[in-house]
Amino acid sequence: MKTQWKSSPYLYILPAFLLLFLFRTIPVIMSLIIGFFKWEITGSGEFIGFENYKNMFADPVFWKSITNTLWFVAFVVPASIVFPLFFATLLNQIKRLKSLFRMMYFLPFVTSLVAVSIVWKIIFSEQAGLANSMLGWIGISPQKWLSESTGIFQLIFSTFGVQLPAWMGGPSQALVAIIIMTIWKGLGYNTIIYLAGLQNIPKDYYEAADIDGASKIKQFFRITIPLVSPTTFYVLLMTTIVSFQAFAQIYLMTDKGGPLDTTKLIVYYIYDRGFDALNMGYASAVALFLFIIVLGLTLIQKRLEKHVHY
Amino acid sequence: MNDKLRLGIIYFLLSMFGLFMIIPFIWMISTALMTQSEFNKHDSLFIPKERYHVWETAGEQQRVLFVQAKGDSTVVHVLNEELKIKEEYKTVPSSQVREIVKKPSLSWDNFIKAFNKVPFGIYFANTLYVSFVSLLGVLLTSFLAAYAFARMEFWGKNFFFLLFLSMMMVPEPIYLISSYMMLDKLNWLDTYKALIIPWCVNIFTIFLFRQHFRSLPKELFDAAMIDGASTFGMLWRIILPLSKPIIATASVFSLIGSWNSFMWPLVMTNRPELRVLQVGLSYFNQEASTQTTLLMAASTFSIVPILILFFLAQKQIIASAAKTGMKD
């Protein structure tokens, strides 16, 4: 194809490029720099070197938010892989009602996080919440959910009369409530992604396995899981990145990351320091720290993907 | 295992999972249809039957509030027509007091009350305005850029595409603070510009369009060129009409994305007149935190437009989510 100068390709990408450069590239570069300044609200900053980073590593609330975030990711990510894979496998085996089920599963994903956070806050309310009512049906006493700062492992073990030390307590019950809601929100999307991945596996493999007399369960572990691994890596990568960014559910369902900071995730901590405490330089330093974590994880997972690819 | 039994178990498990996914919505709607006292009483999880007591004397029926039964007599508050207490602690014969159970009581008032309690009308209008203007921007910038990436050869093409891609991969919280400071310098804070212009570009849409342009036959582009059409004229007259379905899909995604966006407008605007729906809803969540049924009503009407859009276009939404892997 002849390239005509009157319609230069650069002209075509210019609008998108300009917007991206102005509102993405520049802010990302700025955020690398702001972290080295003492920058309160607005106005000019004062260069303070690594001071923000020193303060960050010295702040117990920062470490608390890191621990919370790691627990959060450690619960959300595996559940967002195991359940969707399981239900996509089931969904792949039926013909009737398939699109109805798909629609039901996908519904939470398209609805706004703000609205469903409000709904789940009420579901977990102590007095008349749906969660406690349902626990009541199976004979479990009402829980405090979003106002419970005790670790979930501590709570579970204490019902059997075992007192765990606090450091083995795990995420607070409040955080577990947020985790449940977050898993619910993303399940449908991952199920659909897995369903698409499963449909790419040639039927012949299963037919051959049937002839060889392999059980369905064996087929699942020997054929499905290995062949769907590219999808698993995609889901793993996306869910991990998104989990590190959870914010709205904390903002709406908890009282500023409480009780006792046990639901304060890293992005909420950034928001809190930047827009509540109005310490922009400090918040930017924490944001950069998060960026490095997310970037590192992305690179590690990309590297792994090359090795595991079938 | 018996095939029928296996299929039965599969359907059962899928249904249970489906129930888990939609029960919060069912509960949201049914709570929105309860009165606050019905919810607080906690008699029933879903829309309760309407229960009240009447006091019947000589063919006349009066609404009463039941206080307590004492043997043959019952203590009640007698209510007037507006259901306000007319007479307190009246003792009447138990035989004259009857419980009426009607089913079910639907209290649509919550929707009206919630809508009027804070200016949701303005929030809806803001959201519609911001969503549609940025949609126009996204379609325009994506259409042009995708065409260049799909059909043109130029120096640095891969570099630019990768740059676009990596910029869009950076999580929002990373650049939120620096964007805030930049928009502050531009004097854009608390304006529609801050809500619209940075979101007039979307790599997902560029991606979608690029795939589409690549799938169109090359001859189509060449023929138009030979006929002497300018590139832009060709895009407008030939490619655009052929791209309607993909534009529809991209629009639905863009609308869902901007309808639901929260953190950016929360940070970038402060004036109540500029609040978009999600931000308005989050303020309502703080103001009406004890009025559960109003919160549920507001949540319901805030997601209805997206639900309608989803039901209309669910096949395309699910199909392209599966194909391209969109994630907000």
XYZ file of C-alpha atoms in Angstrom, chain A residues 129 206 215 295:
4
model
C -28.109 -9.212 57.568
C -11.612 -36.449 25.687
C -12.486 -41.406 34.419
C 5.330 -4.710 37.863
